[in-house]
Amino acid sequence: MKQLTKSLALIAASSGVVLGALTPLTASATNRPSDALRWTRCEGTGLDPRQRCATVSVPMDYADPHGPKIEIAVSRIPSENPAARRGVLLLIPGGPGGDSMNDPSEKGQQLPRKVRETYDLIGFAPRGMAPSTAVDCGIDQRDLARTTLLPWPAADGSVDANMAAGKRISEACARNGGELIRHISTLNEARDLDRVRAALGERKVSAWGVSYGTYVGAAYLQLFPGRTDRIVLDSNDNPDPVLGERAWLAAFEQGAEDNFPEFAKWASAPGNPHRLADTAAEVRPLFLRLAAHLDREPIPWPGAGPEELNGNVLRQSMLDAFYDPDDYPALAELILAARNGTVPPAPAGALAAVLQNVTAVLAATVCNDVDWPGDPAVYREGVATSRAAYPLTGGMPRNAMACAAWPWEPKEAPVHVSDRGPSNILMVQNERDPATPLSGARKLREALGRRAVMVVNDSTGHDAYLGNGTACGDATVSRFLATGERPAQDVYCR
């Protein structure tokens, strides 16, 4: 999901008020296991032969628990040592629009053996995502471009095209998304996870949530604190109780600024075959000049999704590359080609059906979670302010998504993350993360208070644990998952 969610995590209220309002919707979830799950061979290639899949039936609308049901697909690889088994480890994916169905076979197998012996590894596809009961809005092909889904404004800062695209996407979802599109939200994903817990016959669950999955994990922690064991939140969203996913989008401003100096050092290093400049200080103005030039004179790019390399495609490519420093060479090659008036070979695109599904779930989640302004003036002002203060991201992080024209109001207030609950959370965070910057992670750390301890890695990129973090951070998280041992206070890993 990482490739699809690169481009793509609450109104103010006291904890008691929010949790009290949610109680009627969650009262039907009990600790009693449901009917035994029917585990069958998983579809797909390259999977661990031990992985099996099943489905869990959940209410489409938790306010109507006896109404229509939908299916949540789950996957499992059992503990490698039943005698050492503690329980299950939910692998909560990023997104919105990601799934972890293959994660027990893939990233789960990167876990140390002692962790794999401690838990059954559990993946799932969130509501709306295939192979769970899926949604598809039938969005116009032109509106599936990455530089439309993340709302890059026009070269002159205009948001008119973004407002028009948002209206088309929203109308398509209203026309084709069915009833389920109205019930896709972070809170409902957390409720679905508790139904999965019950179906597995577990009194408590442990979890490893990544990126947007940290917000889903935080929602679960608020709704079902007594049903949590060891919780790892990795690459953490800002849980702003007013802005919701608008804060998730705005995070790219600071994320790009935090990461660009590392790219500039790499791109100016002697001996680098992709060297862009003699000094790091020259790389930023070079990039900004090139983006502005491409705004004025885009280069045709036959076969590529955008069909032309313009300034916004270059800026989006920068954000994509910052997720993993291993992708720096691809960004440098794009910059070098564009400076010569050419383009590299067209990158492979996502399958149309997958992109439609991901886009529908993304739109539904960010729009159903919290209300977005509908007035274009709000976005014009935000874009102008952002372009002046954060030129690398060109105003995109404060622009209008489809939510500006979403036809439905949020059904409930988003969860308000609080410090009430068990102290069983370990956060892990890279210091330089483009999508979930340290500044936002600190907001979540502050909201969780004594419940959490945070490990900050002196590292660059997204995905901190077993990804772009540090050996120190990886060891700390692995030890916590395997033994429950957690640092007494926040730590910094070099």
Short mmCIF file of C-alpha atoms in Angstrom, two decimals:
data_model
loop_
_atom_site.label_atom_id
_atom_site.label_comp_id
_atom_site.label_asym_id
_atom_site.label_seq_id
_atom_site.Cartn_x
_atom_site.Cartn_y
_atom_site.Cartn_z
CA MET A 1 0.00 0.00 0.00
CA LYS A 2 2.93 2.30 0.52
CA GLN A 3 3.08 3.21 -3.18
CA LEU A 4 -0.61 4.11 -3.28
CA THR A 5 -0.77 6.00 -0.04
CA LYS A 6 2.24 8.23 -0.49
CA SER A 7 -0.04 10.81 -2.05
CA LEU A 8 -2.81 10.19 -0.20
CA ALA A 9 -5.29 11.40 9.57
CA LEU A 10 -11.49 15.48 14.83
CA ILE A 11 -13.73 18.41 16.41
CA ALA A 12 -12.78 19.68 19.86
CA ALA A 13 -14.63 17.96 22.70
CA SER A 14 -13.79 16.62 26.10
CA SER A 15 -12.89 12.94 26.27
CA GLY A 16 -15.85 12.16 28.45
CA VAL A 17 -18.32 13.75 26.07
CA VAL A 18 -16.94 12.00 22.99
CA LEU A 19 -16.70 8.57 24.58
CA GLY A 20 -20.14 8.95 26.08
CA ALA A 21 -21.59 9.80 22.69
CA LEU A 22 -19.99 6.72 21.16
CA THR A 23 -21.12 4.18 23.74
CA PRO A 24 -24.47 3.23 22.15
CA LEU A 25 -22.73 2.48 18.85
CA THR A 26 -20.23 0.09 20.43
CA ALA A 27 -22.34 -1.61 23.07
CA SER A 28 -23.02 -4.67 20.91
CA ALA A 29 -19.33 -5.57 20.64
CA THR A 30 -18.58 -8.09 23.37
CA ASN A 31 -15.65 -10.19 24.49
CA ARG A 32 -17.43 -13.41 23.48
CA PRO A 33 -16.01 -14.98 20.33
CA SER A 34 -18.39 -15.23 17.41
CA ASP A 35 -18.88 -18.35 15.31
CA ALA A 36 -15.56 -19.99 14.45
CA LEU A 37 -13.91 -18.40 11.43
CA ARG A 38 -13.58 -20.48 8.29
CA TRP A 39 -9.95 -20.21 7.25
CA THR A 40 -9.21 -20.91 3.58
CA ARG A 41 -6.32 -20.48 1.18
CA CYS A 42 -5.64 -16.80 0.41
CA GLU A 43 -5.79 -15.50 -3.13
CA GLY A 44 -2.61 -14.06 -4.57
CA THR A 45 0.91 -15.11 -5.46
CA GLY A 46 4.11 -15.20 -3.46
CA LEU A 47 2.33 -15.61 -0.14
CA ASP A 48 3.68 -17.61 2.76
CA PRO A 49 2.01 -21.05 2.52
CA ARG A 50 1.04 -20.75 6.20
CA GLN A 51 -1.13 -17.71 5.57
CA ARG A 52 -4.87 -18.31 5.58
CA CYS A 53 -7.82 -15.96 5.02
CA ALA A 54 -11.35 -15.60 6.36
CA THR A 55 -14.13 -13.03 6.59
CA VAL A 56 -15.87 -11.41 9.54
CA SER A 57 -19.42 -10.08 9.24
CA VAL A 58 -19.94 -6.59 10.73
CA PRO A 59 -22.77 -4.03 10.65
CA MET A 60 -22.63 -1.58 7.79
CA ASP A 61 -24.03 1.02 10.20
CA TYR A 62 -23.15 0.59 13.87
CA ALA A 63 -26.10 2.79 14.78
CA ASP A 64 -28.24 0.00 13.30
CA PRO A 65 -26.40 -3.13 14.47
CA HIS A 66 -29.15 -5.48 13.28
CA GLY A 67 -29.34 -3.92 9.83
CA PRO A 68 -27.38 -4.77 6.65
CA LYS A 69 -24.01 -6.47 7.11
CA ILE A 70 -20.73 -6.19 5.22
CA GLU A 71 -17.70 -8.48 5.19
CA ILE A 72 -14.23 -7.68 6.49
CA ALA A 73 -11.49 -9.86 5.01
CA VAL A 74 -8.75 -10.96 7.41
CA SER A 75 -5.55 -12.97 7.03
CA ARG A 76 -3.47 -14.85 9.57
CA ILE A 77 -0.15 -16.61 10.05
CA PRO A 78 -0.19 -18.46 13.39
CA SER A 79 2.48 -18.12 16.06
CA GLU A 80 5.63 -20.04 15.21
CA ASN A 81 5.75 -21.43 18.75
CA PRO A 82 2.33 -22.14 20.27
CA ALA A 83 3.91 -22.65 23.69
CA ALA A 84 5.18 -19.05 23.62
CA ARG A 85 2.05 -17.53 22.07
CA ARG A 86 0.66 -14.47 23.87
CA GLY A 87 -2.12 -13.47 21.48
CA VAL A 88 -2.58 -11.68 18.14
CA LEU A 89 -0.78 -8.74 16.57
CA LEU A 90 -3.03 -6.63 14.34
CA LEU A 91 -1.11 -5.12 11.43
CA ILE A 92 -2.97 -1.84 10.85
CA PRO A 93 -2.20 -0.38 7.41
CA GLY A 94 -1.65 3.18 6.30
CA GLY A 95 -3.84 5.10 3.90
CA PRO A 96 -6.68 5.86 4.01
CA GLY A 97 -6.96 3.37 1.20
CA GLY A 98 -4.45 0.75 2.32
CA ASP A 99 -4.83 -2.85 3.39
CA SER A 100 -2.60 -5.31 5.23
CA MET A 101 -3.92 -8.59 3.82
CA ASN A 102 -0.48 -9.68 2.59
CA ASP A 103 1.44 -8.19 5.48
CA PRO A 104 1.62 -11.39 7.55
CA SER A 105 3.53 -12.91 4.60
CA GLU A 106 5.55 -9.81 3.79
CA LYS A 107 6.41 -7.19 6.40
CA GLY A 108 5.33 -9.52 9.20
CA GLN A 109 8.15 -11.87 8.31
CA GLN A 110 10.66 -9.06 8.89
CA LEU A 111 9.72 -9.20 12.56
CA PRO A 112 12.25 -10.95 14.80
CA ARG A 113 11.55 -14.62 15.42
CA LYS A 114 10.72 -13.98 19.07
CA VAL A 115 7.94 -11.60 18.03
CA ARG A 116 6.64 -14.08 15.45
CA GLU A 117 6.53 -16.71 18.19
CA THR A 118 4.65 -14.37 20.54
CA TYR A 119 1.77 -13.57 18.19
CA ASP A 120 -0.46 -14.73 15.43
CA LEU A 121 0.07 -12.08 12.73
CA ILE A 122 -3.26 -10.64 11.55
CA GLY A 123 -3.83 -8.58 8.39
CA PHE A 124 -7.11 -7.16 7.13
CA ALA A 125 -8.73 -5.08 4.42
CA PRO A 126 -10.62 -2.12 5.95
CA ARG A 127 -14.31 -1.66 5.08
CA GLY A 128 -14.66 -0.57 1.50
CA MET A 129 -11.33 -2.08 0.42
CA ALA A 130 -11.31 -5.24 -1.69
CA PRO A 131 -11.36 -8.13 -0.87
CA SER A 132 -13.64 -6.88 1.93
CA THR A 133 -17.02 -5.52 0.77
CA ALA A 134 -15.71 -2.92 -1.64
CA VAL A 135 -16.78 0.48 -2.94
CA ASP A 136 -16.16 2.07 -6.33
CA CYS A 137 -17.30 5.58 -7.19
CA GLY A 138 -16.73 5.31 -10.94
CA ILE A 139 -14.59 8.44 -10.87
CA ASP A 140 -13.66 10.06 -14.18
CA GLN A 141 -10.20 8.94 -15.31
CA ARG A 142 -8.86 12.50 -15.38
CA ASP A 143 -9.67 12.87 -11.69
CA LEU A 144 -7.58 9.84 -10.70
CA ALA A 145 -4.29 11.61 -11.45
CA ARG A 146 -2.02 11.86 -8.43
CA THR A 147 -1.80 15.62 -8.79
CA THR A 148 -5.60 15.79 -8.62
CA LEU A 149 -6.08 13.42 -5.70
CA LEU A 150 -3.59 15.47 -3.76
CA PRO A 151 -4.96 18.90 -4.59
CA TRP A 152 -2.12 20.74 -6.30
CA PRO A 153 -3.34 24.21 -7.30
CA ALA A 154 -2.82 25.77 -10.71
CA ALA A 155 0.51 27.41 -11.48
CA ASP A 156 -0.93 30.82 -10.56
CA GLY A 157 -2.35 29.50 -7.27
CA SER A 158 -5.94 29.24 -8.49
CA VAL A 159 -8.11 26.61 -6.76
CA ASP A 160 -10.94 26.69 -9.30
CA ALA A 161 -9.89 23.44 -11.00
CA ASN A 162 -9.55 21.75 -7.62
CA MET A 163 -13.05 22.80 -6.59
CA ALA A 164 -14.42 21.52 -9.89
CA ALA A 165 -12.60 18.18 -9.57
CA GLY A 166 -13.82 17.82 -5.99
CA LYS A 167 -17.39 18.37 -7.14
CA ARG A 168 -17.05 15.73 -9.87
CA ILE A 169 -15.56 13.18 -7.45
CA SER A 170 -18.19 13.84 -4.80
CA GLU A 171 -21.03 13.56 -7.30
CA ALA A 172 -19.58 10.30 -8.62
CA CYS A 173 -19.43 8.86 -5.10
CA ALA A 174 -22.99 9.96 -4.37
CA ARG A 175 -24.16 8.41 -7.64
CA ASN A 176 -22.16 5.16 -7.61
CA GLY A 177 -20.83 4.56 -4.10
CA GLY A 178 -23.94 2.95 -2.67
CA GLU A 179 -24.96 3.08 0.99
CA LEU A 180 -21.57 1.83 2.20
CA ILE A 181 -19.78 5.02 1.07
CA ARG A 182 -21.58 6.90 3.88
CA HIS A 183 -20.33 4.51 6.57
CA ILE A 184 -16.61 4.46 5.83
CA SER A 185 -14.76 6.29 8.60
CA THR A 186 -11.87 5.92 11.00
CA LEU A 187 -14.18 5.22 13.93
CA ASN A 188 -15.99 2.50 12.03
CA GLU A 189 -12.69 0.92 11.03
CA ALA A 190 -11.78 0.80 14.72
CA ARG A 191 -15.14 -0.79 15.52
CA ASP A 192 -14.60 -3.35 12.77
CA LEU A 193 -11.26 -4.24 14.33
CA ASP A 194 -13.00 -4.99 17.59
CA ARG A 195 -15.37 -7.32 15.76
CA VAL A 196 -12.30 -9.01 14.31
CA ARG A 197 -10.86 -9.33 17.83
CA ALA A 198 -14.07 -10.97 19.03
CA ALA A 199 -14.22 -13.30 16.03
CA LEU A 200 -10.67 -14.42 16.77
CA GLY A 201 -11.74 -15.26 20.31
CA GLU A 202 -9.25 -12.84 21.89
CA ARG A 203 -9.89 -10.90 25.09
CA LYS A 204 -7.21 -8.34 24.13
CA VAL A 205 -5.20 -7.50 21.05
CA SER A 206 -1.78 -6.05 20.38
CA ALA A 207 -1.26 -3.89 17.30
CA TRP A 208 1.33 -2.32 15.04
CA GLY A 209 -0.22 0.68 13.27
CA VAL A 210 1.69 2.57 10.59
CA SER A 211 1.08 6.10 9.28
CA TYR A 212 -2.70 6.63 9.01
CA GLY A 213 -2.87 3.34 10.90
CA THR A 214 -1.63 5.23 13.95
CA TYR A 215 -4.82 7.27 13.88
CA VAL A 216 -6.92 4.11 13.54
CA GLY A 217 -4.91 2.67 16.44
CA ALA A 218 -5.50 5.80 18.50
CA ALA A 219 -9.24 5.56 17.78
CA TYR A 220 -9.26 1.94 18.95
CA LEU A 221 -7.37 2.94 22.09
CA GLN A 222 -10.08 5.48 22.89
CA LEU A 223 -13.06 3.26 22.08
CA PHE A 224 -11.80 0.02 23.60
CA PRO A 225 -8.94 0.81 26.02
CA GLY A 226 -9.52 -2.31 28.11
CA ARG A 227 -9.12 -4.56 25.08
CA THR A 228 -5.59 -3.45 24.23
CA ASP A 229 -2.35 -5.20 25.13
CA ARG A 230 0.89 -3.90 23.53
CA ILE A 231 0.40 -1.09 21.03
CA VAL A 232 3.04 0.23 18.62
CA LEU A 233 2.26 3.44 16.71
CA ASP A 234 4.75 3.97 13.89
CA SER A 235 5.09 7.20 11.84
CA ASN A 236 2.44 9.12 13.68
CA ASP A 237 -0.40 11.33 12.51
CA ASN A 238 -1.27 14.63 14.12
CA PRO A 239 -4.62 13.92 15.89
CA ASP A 240 -5.85 17.50 15.61
CA PRO A 241 -9.36 17.45 17.14
CA VAL A 242 -10.59 20.28 14.92
CA LEU A 243 -8.95 19.92 11.53
CA GLY A 244 -8.92 16.13 11.27
CA GLU A 245 -7.55 15.04 7.89
CA ARG A 246 -6.95 18.67 6.96
CA ALA A 247 -4.09 18.44 9.48
CA TRP A 248 -2.94 15.23 7.75
CA LEU A 249 -2.80 17.08 4.44
CA ALA A 250 -1.13 20.16 5.93
CA ALA A 251 1.62 17.96 7.38
CA PHE A 252 3.27 17.75 3.97
CA GLU A 253 4.37 21.38 4.30
CA GLN A 254 6.66 20.70 7.22
CA GLY A 255 7.47 17.19 6.07
CA ALA A 256 8.97 18.45 2.82
CA GLU A 257 10.96 21.13 4.64
CA ASP A 258 12.31 18.59 7.14
CA ASN A 259 13.47 16.26 4.38
CA PHE A 260 14.77 18.52 1.63
CA PRO A 261 18.11 19.33 3.34
CA GLU A 262 18.92 15.60 3.45
CA PHE A 263 18.17 15.25 -0.24
CA ALA A 264 20.24 18.35 -0.97
CA LYS A 265 23.25 16.92 0.88
CA TRP A 266 22.93 13.67 -1.03
CA ALA A 267 22.40 15.42 -4.39
CA SER A 268 25.53 17.54 -3.96
CA ALA A 269 27.88 14.84 -2.63
CA PRO A 270 31.12 14.37 -4.62
CA GLY A 271 31.17 11.10 -6.48
CA ASN A 272 27.38 10.84 -6.68
CA PRO A 273 26.55 9.80 -10.27
CA HIS A 274 23.27 11.71 -9.89
CA ARG A 275 24.89 14.86 -8.56
CA LEU A 276 22.80 17.99 -9.18
CA ALA A 277 25.00 20.78 -7.78
CA ASP A 278 28.35 21.45 -6.18
CA THR A 279 26.90 22.43 -2.82
CA ALA A 280 23.80 21.54 -0.85
CA ALA A 281 22.79 25.21 -0.74
CA GLU A 282 22.40 25.24 -4.52
CA VAL A 283 19.93 22.35 -4.74
CA ARG A 284 16.87 24.07 -3.31
CA PRO A 285 16.90 27.12 -5.64
CA LEU A 286 17.67 24.79 -8.55
CA PHE A 287 14.60 22.71 -7.74
CA LEU A 288 12.34 25.73 -7.28
CA ARG A 289 13.49 27.32 -10.54
CA LEU A 290 12.91 24.07 -12.42
CA ALA A 291 9.42 23.62 -10.94
CA ALA A 292 8.51 27.20 -11.92
CA HIS A 293 9.89 26.65 -15.43
CA LEU A 294 7.81 23.47 -15.81
CA ASP A 295 4.76 25.39 -14.62
CA ARG A 296 5.23 27.65 -17.63
CA GLU A 297 6.54 25.09 -20.14
CA PRO A 298 5.56 21.50 -19.32
CA ILE A 299 7.27 18.66 -21.18
CA PRO A 300 5.09 16.05 -22.93
CA TRP A 301 5.38 12.64 -21.26
CA PRO A 302 3.59 10.05 -23.42
CA GLY A 303 2.51 6.94 -21.54
CA ALA A 304 2.88 8.49 -18.11
CA GLY A 305 -0.19 8.99 -15.96
CA PRO A 306 -0.02 12.80 -16.05
CA GLU A 307 0.87 12.78 -19.80
CA GLU A 308 3.14 15.77 -19.17
CA LEU A 309 5.87 16.70 -16.74
CA ASN A 310 4.77 19.99 -15.21
CA GLY A 311 5.75 21.75 -12.00
CA ASN A 312 3.20 19.93 -9.87
CA VAL A 313 4.24 16.50 -11.18
CA LEU A 314 7.82 17.38 -10.22
CA ARG A 315 6.71 18.50 -6.74
CA GLN A 316 4.65 15.34 -6.27
CA SER A 317 7.62 13.25 -7.40
CA MET A 318 9.71 15.00 -4.76
CA LEU A 319 7.25 14.04 -2.01
CA ASP A 320 7.14 10.45 -3.26
CA ALA A 321 10.93 10.16 -3.24
CA PHE A 322 11.18 11.55 0.28
CA TYR A 323 9.29 8.54 1.69
CA ASP A 324 12.43 6.47 1.23
CA PRO A 325 15.97 7.82 0.64
CA ASP A 326 16.53 4.83 -1.66
CA ASP A 327 14.28 6.70 -4.10
CA TYR A 328 16.52 9.79 -4.26
CA PRO A 329 18.22 8.60 -7.49
CA ALA A 330 14.89 8.42 -9.33
CA LEU A 331 14.08 12.00 -8.33
CA ALA A 332 17.54 13.18 -9.37
CA GLU A 333 17.18 11.44 -12.74
CA LEU A 334 13.86 13.19 -13.27
CA ILE A 335 15.39 16.56 -12.40
CA LEU A 336 18.39 15.99 -14.68
CA ALA A 337 16.16 14.93 -17.56
CA ALA A 338 13.82 17.90 -17.12
CA ARG A 339 16.73 20.33 -17.07
CA ASN A 340 17.65 18.96 -20.50
CA GLY A 341 14.07 19.24 -21.74
CA THR A 342 13.49 15.49 -21.73
CA VAL A 343 11.75 12.90 -19.54
CA PRO A 344 12.76 9.44 -18.29
CA PRO A 345 10.76 6.35 -19.30
CA ALA A 346 7.12 6.53 -18.17
CA PRO A 347 6.58 4.89 -14.76
CA ALA A 348 4.17 1.99 -14.46
CA GLY A 349 0.73 3.03 -13.26
CA ALA A 350 -1.65 1.33 -10.83
CA LEU A 351 -4.39 -0.92 -12.15
CA ALA A 352 -7.50 1.14 -12.88
CA ALA A 353 -9.80 -0.96 -10.68
CA VAL A 354 -7.38 -0.76 -7.74
CA LEU A 355 -7.01 2.99 -8.15
CA GLN A 356 -10.79 3.45 -8.25
CA ASN A 357 -11.19 1.43 -5.03
CA VAL A 358 -8.37 3.23 -3.22
CA THR A 359 -9.62 6.65 -4.28
CA ALA A 360 -13.18 5.93 -3.14
CA VAL A 361 -12.04 4.77 0.31
CA LEU A 362 -9.64 7.70 0.64
CA ALA A 363 -12.34 10.23 -0.23
CA ALA A 364 -14.96 8.60 1.97
CA THR A 365 -12.69 8.43 5.00
CA VAL A 366 -11.31 11.95 4.96
CA CYS A 367 -14.71 13.45 4.09
CA ASN A 368 -16.84 11.41 6.51
CA ASP A 369 -14.46 11.88 9.45
CA VAL A 370 -14.74 15.65 9.69
CA ASP A 371 -16.49 18.56 8.00
CA TRP A 372 -14.46 20.55 5.44
CA PRO A 373 -15.24 24.15 4.41
CA GLY A 374 -17.19 24.53 1.20
CA ASP A 375 -16.19 28.15 0.56
CA PRO A 376 -13.48 28.44 -2.14
CA ALA A 377 -12.21 31.61 -0.43
CA VAL A 378 -10.96 29.52 2.51
CA TYR A 379 -8.77 27.50 0.17
CA ARG A 380 -7.62 30.49 -1.88
CA GLU A 381 -6.37 32.15 1.28
CA GLY A 382 -4.79 28.95 2.56
CA VAL A 383 -3.02 28.23 -0.71
CA ALA A 384 -1.62 31.77 -0.93
CA THR A 385 -0.32 31.62 2.64
CA SER A 386 1.17 28.18 2.13
CA ARG A 387 2.86 29.03 -1.18
CA ALA A 388 4.60 31.97 0.45
CA ALA A 389 5.78 30.12 3.56
CA TYR A 390 6.40 26.64 2.10
CA PRO A 391 7.31 27.02 -1.60
CA LEU A 392 8.39 23.38 -1.98
CA THR A 393 4.79 22.17 -1.74
CA GLY A 394 3.24 24.97 -3.78
CA GLY A 395 0.12 25.48 -1.65
CA MET A 396 -1.18 21.91 -2.04
CA PRO A 397 -1.39 21.09 1.69
CA ARG A 398 -4.03 23.75 2.34
CA ASN A 399 -6.11 23.21 -0.76
CA ALA A 400 -9.54 21.66 -1.33
CA MET A 401 -10.09 17.92 -1.61
CA ALA A 402 -13.37 16.32 -2.69
CA CYS A 403 -14.61 16.98 0.83
CA ALA A 404 -15.26 20.63 -0.05
CA ALA A 405 -18.24 19.38 -2.08
CA TRP A 406 -19.06 16.19 -0.15
CA PRO A 407 -22.85 15.76 -0.11
CA TRP A 408 -23.11 14.40 3.46
CA GLU A 409 -22.29 15.77 6.89
CA PRO A 410 -20.15 13.64 9.24
CA LYS A 411 -22.35 11.26 11.21
CA GLU A 412 -20.45 11.75 14.48
CA ALA A 413 -17.67 13.72 16.07
CA PRO A 414 -14.23 12.24 15.51
CA VAL A 415 -12.52 10.66 18.48
CA HIS A 416 -10.68 13.00 20.79
CA VAL A 417 -7.38 11.34 21.72
CA SER A 418 -6.78 11.62 25.45
CA ASP A 419 -4.45 10.49 28.22
CA ARG A 420 -7.17 8.35 29.84
CA GLY A 421 -6.46 4.64 29.56
CA PRO A 422 -3.73 2.04 30.12
CA SER A 423 -0.08 2.98 29.70
CA ASN A 424 0.71 0.41 27.04
CA ILE A 425 1.71 2.45 23.96
CA LEU A 426 5.13 2.75 22.33
CA MET A 427 5.41 5.37 19.60
CA VAL A 428 8.29 5.25 17.12
CA GLN A 429 9.00 8.17 14.84
CA ASN A 430 11.68 9.30 12.40
CA GLU A 431 12.96 12.81 12.92
CA ARG A 432 12.66 13.61 9.20
CA ASP A 433 9.42 12.13 7.82
CA PRO A 434 7.74 13.72 4.77
CA ALA A 435 4.16 12.61 5.43
CA THR A 436 3.91 12.33 9.22
CA PRO A 437 6.49 14.84 10.46
CA LEU A 438 7.88 14.86 13.97
CA SER A 439 5.94 18.02 14.79
CA GLY A 440 2.65 16.14 14.30
CA ALA A 441 3.88 13.06 16.17
CA ARG A 442 4.64 15.28 19.15
CA LYS A 443 1.00 16.39 19.13
CA LEU A 444 -0.12 12.78 19.44
CA ARG A 445 2.49 12.13 22.12
CA GLU A 446 1.20 15.12 24.07
CA ALA A 447 -2.42 14.01 23.72
CA LEU A 448 -1.65 10.49 24.97
CA GLY A 449 0.30 11.76 27.97
CA ARG A 450 1.37 9.07 30.44
CA ARG A 451 -0.13 6.36 28.25
CA ALA A 452 2.76 6.54 25.78
CA VAL A 453 6.52 6.61 25.47
CA MET A 454 8.08 7.80 22.20
CA VAL A 455 11.25 6.69 20.45
CA VAL A 456 12.57 9.31 18.01
CA ASN A 457 15.04 8.09 15.40
CA ASP A 458 17.76 10.31 13.99
CA SER A 459 16.65 9.09 10.59
CA THR A 460 15.05 10.13 7.32
CA GLY A 461 11.98 8.77 5.55
CA HIS A 462 8.62 7.21 6.33
CA ASP A 463 8.05 3.86 8.12
CA ALA A 464 10.25 3.95 11.20
CA TYR A 465 10.12 0.36 12.53
CA LEU A 466 11.94 -2.18 10.36
CA GLY A 467 11.96 0.40 7.57
CA ASN A 468 13.83 3.69 7.50
CA GLY A 469 14.56 3.93 11.23
CA THR A 470 17.57 2.95 13.31
CA ALA A 471 18.91 -0.26 14.80
CA CYS A 472 18.34 1.25 18.25
CA GLY A 473 14.72 2.06 17.46
CA ASP A 474 14.06 -1.34 15.90
CA ALA A 475 15.53 -3.13 18.92
CA THR A 476 13.44 -1.05 21.33
CA VAL A 477 10.18 -1.82 19.51
CA SER A 478 11.00 -5.51 19.06
CA ARG A 479 11.80 -5.86 22.75
CA PHE A 480 8.51 -4.21 23.70
CA LEU A 481 6.47 -6.48 21.43
CA ALA A 482 8.24 -9.62 22.55
CA THR A 483 8.55 -8.96 26.28
CA GLY A 484 6.48 -5.90 27.17
CA GLU A 485 9.63 -4.06 28.29
CA ARG A 486 9.25 -0.38 27.44
CA PRO A 487 11.63 2.55 28.09
CA ALA A 488 10.82 4.47 31.25
CA GLN A 489 10.81 7.72 29.30
CA ASP A 490 11.08 9.07 25.78
CA VAL A 491 14.34 8.17 24.04
CA TYR A 492 16.35 9.44 21.08
CA CYS A 493 18.07 6.86 18.86
CA ARG A 494 21.02 7.78 16.67
#
